Coordinates of C-alpha atoms in Angstrom, one line a residue:
M274 CA -25.5 24.7 -23.2
R275 CA -26.0 28.4 -22.7
G276 CA -23.1 30.8 -22.2
K277 CA -23.8 31.9 -19.2
N278 CA -25.0 28.5 -17.8
K279 CA -21.4 26.5 -19.1
H280 CA -19.0 29.2 -17.7
K281 CA -21.0 29.0 -14.4
A282 CA -20.7 25.3 -14.7
E283 CA -17.2 25.1 -15.7
Y284 CA -16.7 27.6 -12.7
Q285 CA -18.0 25.0 -10.4
I286 CA -16.2 21.5 -12.0
L287 CA -12.9 23.8 -11.9
L288 CA -13.9 24.7 -8.2
S289 CA -14.7 21.4 -6.8
L290 CA -11.3 19.7 -9.1
A291 CA -8.9 22.8 -6.7
L292 CA -10.2 21.1 -3.9
F293 CA -10.3 18.4 -4.1
S294 CA -7.0 19.1 -5.7
I295 CA -5.9 20.4 -2.3
G296 CA -6.6 17.6 -0.8
F297 CA -4.5 15.4 -3.0
G298 CA -1.5 17.5 -2.3
L299 CA -1.5 17.9 0.8
W300 CA -1.8 14.2 1.8
G301 CA 0.0 12.8 -1.8
N302 CA 2.7 14.7 -0.6
F303 CA 2.9 13.4 2.8
R304 CA 2.1 9.8 1.8
Q305 CA 4.9 8.5 1.4
L306 CA 7.0 9.6 4.4
W307 CA 3.4 8.3 6.4
L308 CA 3.8 5.0 5.2
Q309 CA 7.7 5.5 6.7
D310 CA 6.6 6.4 10.0
T311 CA 3.8 4.0 10.3
N312 CA 7.5 1.3 9.6
F313 CA 7.0 0.8 6.1
L314 CA 10.7 0.0 4.1
V315 CA 11.1 1.6 1.3
E316 CA 11.3 -1.1 -0.7
Q317 CA 8.0 -1.8 0.8
I318 CA 6.3 1.6 -0.2
S319 CA 7.8 0.7 -3.6
D320 CA 5.7 -2.6 -3.5
V321 CA 2.2 -1.3 -2.4
L322 CA 2.7 1.8 -4.8
S323 CA 3.4 -0.2 -7.7
V324 CA 0.8 -2.4 -6.8
A325 CA -1.5 0.6 -6.4
S326 CA -1.2 1.4 -9.8
F327 CA -1.4 -1.5 -11.5
F328 CA -5.1 -2.1 -9.7
S329 CA -5.6 1.2 -10.2
A330 CA -5.2 0.2 -14.5
I331 CA -7.5 -2.3 -14.0
A332 CA -11.1 0.0 -12.4
L333 CA -9.4 2.1 -15.4
L334 CA -10.3 -0.9 -18.2
L335 CA -13.0 -1.5 -16.5
C336 CA -14.7 2.1 -16.1
S337 CA -14.4 2.4 -19.7
T338 CA -16.1 -0.4 -20.5
K339 CA -19.2 0.7 -18.4
L340 CA -19.3 3.6 -17.7
K341 CA -21.2 6.4 -19.8
L342 CA -20.8 10.3 -19.9
N343 CA -24.6 11.1 -18.7
N344 CA -24.1 9.6 -15.3
I345 CA -20.2 10.7 -15.0
Q346 CA -21.3 13.4 -12.4
N347 CA -22.7 10.8 -9.7
F348 CA -19.4 8.4 -10.7
I349 CA -17.6 10.9 -10.0
A350 CA -19.3 12.0 -6.5
G351 CA -19.7 8.5 -5.2
S352 CA -15.9 7.6 -5.5
I353 CA -14.8 11.5 -3.8
L354 CA -17.3 9.8 -1.1
L355 CA -15.7 6.0 -0.7
K356 CA -12.5 8.2 -0.5
I357 CA -13.1 10.1 2.1
I358 CA -14.3 6.9 4.1
V359 CA -10.6 5.3 3.0
M360 CA -9.0 8.5 4.1
S361 CA -11.3 8.1 7.2
S362 CA -9.8 5.0 8.2
L363 CA -5.9 5.5 7.4
Y364 CA -6.5 7.6 9.6
L365 CA -8.0 6.6 12.5
L366 CA -5.8 3.3 12.1
K367 CA -3.1 5.6 12.5
L368 CA -5.0 7.6 15.6
L369 CA -5.6 3.9 17.4
D370 CA -2.6 2.8 17.0
Y371 CA -3.3 0.1 14.7
T372 CA -0.5 0.1 12.4
S373 CA 1.1 -3.0 13.1
I374 CA -2.0 -4.6 11.2
K375 CA -0.1 -3.8 7.9
W376 CA -1.9 -5.6 5.1
I377 CA -4.9 -3.3 6.2
I378 CA -2.9 -0.1 5.5
D379 CA -1.9 -2.4 2.0
I380 CA -5.5 -2.2 1.2
L381 CA -6.8 1.1 2.0
I382 CA -3.8 2.7 0.9
I383 CA -4.0 0.8 -2.7
L384 CA -8.1 1.7 -2.5
D385 CA -7.2 5.3 -1.7
V386 CA -4.6 6.0 -5.1
V387 CA -7.1 3.9 -7.3
L388 CA -10.1 6.0 -5.8
E389 CA -7.7 8.9 -6.9
K390 CA -6.5 8.1 -10.0
V391 CA -10.0 6.9 -11.4
I392 CA -11.0 10.7 -10.0
I393 CA -9.1 12.4 -11.9
S394 CA -9.1 10.8 -14.6
S395 CA -13.2 11.2 -14.9
I396 CA -12.8 15.1 -14.6
Y397 CA -12.0 16.1 -18.2
P398 CA -14.3 13.8 -19.6
F399 CA -16.7 15.2 -17.7
I400 CA -15.7 19.0 -18.7
L401 CA -16.0 17.6 -22.4
T402 CA -19.8 17.6 -21.8
I403 CA -19.1 21.7 -21.7
E404 CA -16.6 22.3 -24.5
V405 CA -14.4 20.5 -26.2
S406 CA -10.5 23.2 -26.6
D407 CA -6.9 22.4 -25.8
N408 CA -7.0 25.7 -24.2
L409 CA -9.4 24.2 -21.6
Y410 CA -7.8 20.7 -21.4
S411 CA -5.0 23.0 -20.0
K412 CA -6.3 25.3 -17.4
R413 CA -7.3 21.7 -16.2
K414 CA -4.3 20.4 -15.8
L415 CA -3.2 24.0 -14.5
V416 CA -5.7 23.8 -12.0
E417 CA -4.9 20.6 -10.5
Y418 CA -1.4 21.2 -11.2
L419 CA -2.0 24.2 -9.5
F420 CA -4.2 24.1 -6.0
K421 CA -1.9 21.2 -5.4
D422 CA 0.8 23.4 -4.7
V423 CA -1.8 24.8 -2.5
G424 CA -2.0 21.9 -1.0
I425 CA 1.9 20.5 -0.3
L426 CA 1.6 25.0 0.8
F427 CA -0.3 24.2 4.2
G428 CA 1.6 20.7 4.9
G429 CA 5.2 22.8 4.3
L430 CA 3.7 26.0 6.5
F431 CA 2.1 23.7 9.4
I432 CA 4.1 20.8 9.3
G433 CA 6.1 20.0 13.2
R434 CA 4.5 22.8 14.6
N435 CA 1.8 23.2 16.8
L436 CA -1.4 25.0 16.9
F437 CA -3.8 24.9 19.9
K438 CA -1.3 22.5 21.8
I439 CA -1.9 19.8 18.6
T440 CA 1.3 18.6 17.1
I441 CA 1.0 19.0 13.3
N442 CA 1.9 15.5 12.1
Y443 CA 1.4 13.4 8.8
N444 CA -1.7 11.7 10.3
I445 CA -3.2 16.0 11.0
C446 CA -2.1 16.8 7.8
L447 CA -4.4 13.7 6.4
F448 CA -7.6 14.5 8.8
I449 CA -7.3 17.8 6.4
S450 CA -6.8 16.4 3.2
V451 CA -10.3 15.1 4.3
I452 CA -11.7 17.6 5.1
F453 CA -11.0 19.7 1.7
I454 CA -12.0 16.8 -0.2
Y455 CA -15.3 16.4 1.6
I456 CA -16.1 20.6 0.9
S457 CA -15.1 18.9 -3.2
F458 CA -17.9 16.3 -3.0
W459 CA -20.6 19.2 -1.9
V460 CA -19.6 21.5 -4.6
L461 CA -19.4 18.8 -7.8
A462 CA -22.8 17.3 -5.9
A463 CA -24.7 21.2 -6.2
I464 CA -24.0 21.2 -10.0
K465 CA -26.8 21.0 -11.9
L466 CA -26.0 20.5 -15.2
K467 CA -27.9 19.2 -18.3
V468 CA -25.7 17.0 -20.2
E469 CA -27.1 16.1 -23.8
R470 CA -28.0 12.4 -24.5
V471 CA -24.4 11.2 -25.6
V472 CA -24.1 7.7 -26.7
S473 CA -20.9 6.8 -25.3
K474 CA -19.1 3.7 -27.3
I475 CA -16.6 1.7 -26.8
S476 CA -14.2 0.8 -29.9
F477 CA -10.8 -0.6 -29.3
K478 CA -10.4 -0.6 -33.7
Y479 CA -12.0 3.3 -33.0
I480 CA -8.8 3.7 -30.4
F481 CA -5.9 1.5 -31.6
G482 CA -7.1 0.9 -35.3
D483 CA -5.5 5.2 -35.8
K484 CA -1.8 4.6 -36.7
I485 CA -1.2 8.1 -34.7
M486 CA -3.4 7.2 -31.5
R487 CA -1.8 4.1 -30.9
Y488 CA 1.8 6.4 -31.3
Y489 CA 0.6 8.7 -29.1
L490 CA -0.3 5.5 -26.4
M491 CA 3.1 4.1 -26.6
Y492 CA 4.3 7.5 -26.1
Y493 CA 1.7 8.1 -23.0
F494 CA 3.6 4.5 -21.6
F495 CA 6.7 4.8 -22.0
G496 CA 6.8 8.7 -20.3
N497 CA 5.2 7.1 -16.9
V498 CA 7.9 4.5 -16.8
A499 CA 10.9 7.5 -17.3
M500 CA 8.4 9.6 -14.8
S501 CA 7.5 7.2 -11.7
T502 CA 11.0 5.4 -12.1
G503 CA 12.6 9.0 -11.9
L504 CA 10.7 10.6 -9.7
G505 CA 7.5 8.9 -8.1
L506 CA 9.8 8.3 -4.5
K507 CA 11.0 12.0 -4.7
M508 CA 9.5 12.8 -0.8
L509 CA 12.0 9.8 0.0
M510 CA 14.6 10.6 -2.3
L511 CA 14.8 14.3 -0.8
T512 CA 14.7 13.2 2.6
N513 CA 16.9 10.3 2.9
G514 CA 18.8 10.7 -0.3
L515 CA 19.9 14.3 -0.1
S516 CA 19.2 14.5 3.4
F517 CA 16.5 17.1 3.6
S518 CA 13.9 17.5 6.4
A519 CA 10.2 16.1 6.1
G520 CA 9.6 20.7 6.2
R521 CA 12.5 21.7 3.6
A522 CA 11.6 18.8 1.0
T523 CA 7.9 20.0 1.6
T524 CA 9.4 23.5 0.8
Y525 CA 11.1 23.0 -1.8
L526 CA 9.3 20.2 -4.4
L527 CA 5.8 23.7 -3.3
A528 CA 8.6 26.4 -4.5
I529 CA 9.3 24.1 -7.6
G530 CA 5.9 23.4 -8.0
L531 CA 4.7 27.1 -7.9
F532 CA 7.6 28.1 -10.3
A533 CA 6.0 25.3 -12.5
D534 CA 2.7 26.3 -12.6
I535 CA 4.3 30.2 -13.3
I536 CA 5.7 28.5 -16.2
G537 CA 2.8 26.6 -16.9
I538 CA 0.5 29.9 -17.4
I539 CA 3.4 31.5 -19.2
V540 CA 4.3 29.1 -21.6
L541 CA 0.9 28.9 -22.6
K542 CA -0.1 32.2 -23.6
Y543 CA 3.3 33.9 -24.8
L544 CA 6.1 31.0 -25.1
T545 CA 4.9 27.8 -27.3
P546 CA 7.1 28.0 -30.0
K547 CA 5.8 27.1 -33.8
N548 CA 8.5 24.7 -34.7
D549 CA 7.0 21.2 -32.4
Y550 CA 10.2 19.3 -32.7
L551 CA 11.3 22.2 -30.5
T552 CA 9.0 21.7 -28.1
I553 CA 10.3 18.5 -27.8
V554 CA 13.8 19.9 -27.1
L555 CA 12.3 22.5 -24.4
K556 CA 10.4 19.3 -22.7
F557 CA 12.4 16.3 -22.9
G558 CA 15.8 16.6 -24.4
I559 CA 17.0 19.9 -21.5
R560 CA 15.4 16.7 -19.0
F561 CA 17.0 13.5 -20.3
A562 CA 20.3 15.3 -20.8
F563 CA 20.5 16.4 -16.9
Y564 CA 19.0 12.7 -16.1
L565 CA 22.2 11.1 -17.8
L566 CA 24.8 13.6 -16.1
A567 CA 23.4 13.2 -12.9
F568 CA 24.1 8.9 -13.4
L569 CA 27.3 9.5 -15.1
S570 CA 29.0 12.0 -12.6
N571 CA 27.1 10.9 -9.3
N572 CA 27.1 14.9 -8.0
M573 CA 23.8 16.0 -5.7
I574 CA 24.3 18.9 -7.0
V575 CA 23.8 17.7 -10.8
V576 CA 20.7 15.4 -9.1
L577 CA 18.8 18.0 -7.5
L578 CA 19.4 19.9 -10.6
A579 CA 18.2 17.5 -13.0
I580 CA 14.8 16.6 -10.2
T581 CA 14.5 20.4 -10.3
W582 CA 14.5 20.6 -14.0
S583 CA 12.0 18.0 -14.2
I584 CA 9.5 19.2 -12.1
L585 CA 9.8 22.9 -13.6
I586 CA 9.2 21.5 -16.7
S587 CA 6.3 19.2 -15.6
T588 CA 3.3 21.3 -16.4
A589 CA 4.2 22.7 -19.9
Y590 CA 3.5 22.7 -23.7
E591 CA 1.0 20.0 -22.2
N592 CA -1.3 22.0 -25.5
I593 CA 0.7 20.5 -27.7
I594 CA 2.0 16.6 -26.2
D595 CA -1.5 15.7 -24.9
A596 CA -4.0 17.5 -25.6
P597 CA -3.8 17.9 -30.3
Y598 CA -4.2 13.5 -29.3
I599 CA -6.8 13.6 -26.4
N600 CA -9.2 16.8 -28.4
R601 CA -8.5 14.1 -31.4
I602 CA -11.4 11.1 -30.3
D603 CA -14.9 12.1 -30.7
K604 CA -17.0 12.6 -28.2
K605 CA -18.6 9.4 -28.1
Y606 CA -15.4 7.7 -27.0
Q607 CA -13.9 10.3 -24.7
I608 CA -14.8 8.0 -21.4
F609 CA -13.6 4.8 -23.0
F610 CA -10.4 6.1 -24.5
T611 CA -9.4 8.5 -21.6
D612 CA -9.9 4.9 -19.5
I613 CA -7.3 3.7 -21.9
R614 CA -5.1 5.9 -21.6
Y615 CA -4.7 6.5 -17.7
M616 CA -5.1 1.9 -17.8
I617 CA -2.0 2.3 -20.0
G618 CA -0.2 5.1 -18.0
M619 CA -1.1 3.3 -15.0
I620 CA 0.7 0.2 -16.1
G621 CA 3.5 2.1 -16.8
E622 CA 3.4 4.0 -13.1
A623 CA 3.7 1.3 -11.9
I624 CA 6.3 -0.9 -13.6
G625 CA 8.4 2.8 -12.7
L626 CA 7.8 2.3 -9.1
F627 CA 9.0 -1.3 -9.4
L628 CA 12.6 0.0 -10.5
A629 CA 12.9 2.3 -8.3
G630 CA 12.0 -0.2 -5.2
L631 CA 14.9 -2.0 -7.0
T632 CA 17.9 1.2 -8.1
Y633 CA 16.8 2.8 -4.7
K634 CA 18.7 0.9 -3.2
F635 CA 21.8 1.8 -5.9
G636 CA 21.7 5.5 -5.1
I637 CA 19.0 8.5 -7.0
H638 CA 21.4 8.6 -9.4
S639 CA 20.6 5.4 -10.8
M640 CA 17.2 5.8 -10.3
L641 CA 17.9 8.9 -12.9
G642 CA 20.0 6.8 -15.3
L643 CA 17.8 4.2 -15.8
S644 CA 14.4 6.8 -15.9
A645 CA 17.2 8.5 -18.4
L646 CA 16.4 5.1 -21.1
F647 CA 13.3 5.1 -21.3
M648 CA 13.2 8.1 -22.1
V649 CA 14.9 7.9 -25.7
F650 CA 12.1 6.1 -26.3
Q651 CA 9.7 8.5 -25.0
I652 CA 11.7 11.3 -26.6
S653 CA 11.6 9.2 -30.4
I654 CA 8.0 8.5 -30.3
S655 CA 7.3 11.9 -30.0
C656 CA 9.0 13.5 -32.7
K657 CA 7.5 10.6 -34.8
L658 CA 4.1 12.3 -33.2
I659 CA 5.2 15.6 -34.8
H660 CA 6.0 13.7 -37.6
L661 CA 3.0 11.7 -38.7
R662 CA 0.8 15.2 -37.7
N663 CA 2.4 17.4 -40.0
K664 CA 2.3 14.6 -42.6
E665 CA -1.7 14.2 -41.7
K666 CA -2.0 18.2 -42.2
I667 CA -0.6 17.9 -46.1
E668 CA -2.9 15.4 -47.0
V669 CA -5.7 17.0 -46.0

């Protein structure tokens, strides 16, 4: 693809992702509270989100064997359209007060989460039809994170306020998020991209036969278990455990999320250490120390500091901890690998959410303590990965 057309297509994909992320941030931020407002208990919310993550893993496995790079744009557009229908159904159920039929809400929430994960996981393989680049990978993640925070900002500014004699509640936020995702659909559908005929191949041997990739997928699994156990229910942790109002919790997450985006940009340009082991300490070591201290002290100020640092560092150093392994994969295996990666991540997230629901009753310090246990495995494997990469460079 020529330079001008390449940059235009890249801009359009990132614009579509930005609009989708606004809707995702607005709805995703309030989804747990929407369910609680619909008389779901915390354990029920944890269970349905855990099941949703498990089904997401199954969906991603199916995508990995059936989806081809040549028709990925149509697949993403169709998935967005179906998500719009699912979210609109949830809105109408709440609006018409049919929320007593909880099994329907369960199914729709599961579909909503599954489609969300499938869409997000498919964006980078779509970008790879333009260019393979560690910086482009980080740019895609920063766009997702930044505009997700814009969605959170929108919710924080208007939740509970009266506009044109309408009270902005969780259901109205759901409706507004549908509008952003609908616009995202049309931006994506308008992209005219000539994809070279790339044969998308499926090979478990190619993925799991590589020692580095085996360790990377183990790292990714434990990382998702740790993150979901510690912060998978963060809105409920903030509102119920730390007595934040919904608006205050949203403002807090927005402020920390925006700082995280800024840190991610600065780190990408100026603050990536030459020593990758130091990167691991900055990314995970300090988080582990905060989590362990929060668990041992059971002090809510320390708990809040632990949550804050974890979110602040969340977008930083992905060009070191993820991009080298993802871009290691040949383009023809990228869809298969991406879906396998997300599938393993979703299984980890499902386990983490389930464990978060179990430990929630013992206090949020216990959730962080259990998360710290899984982080021991995550950090150990990430250090092993750096060792293997350095060894490979020397051998080459």
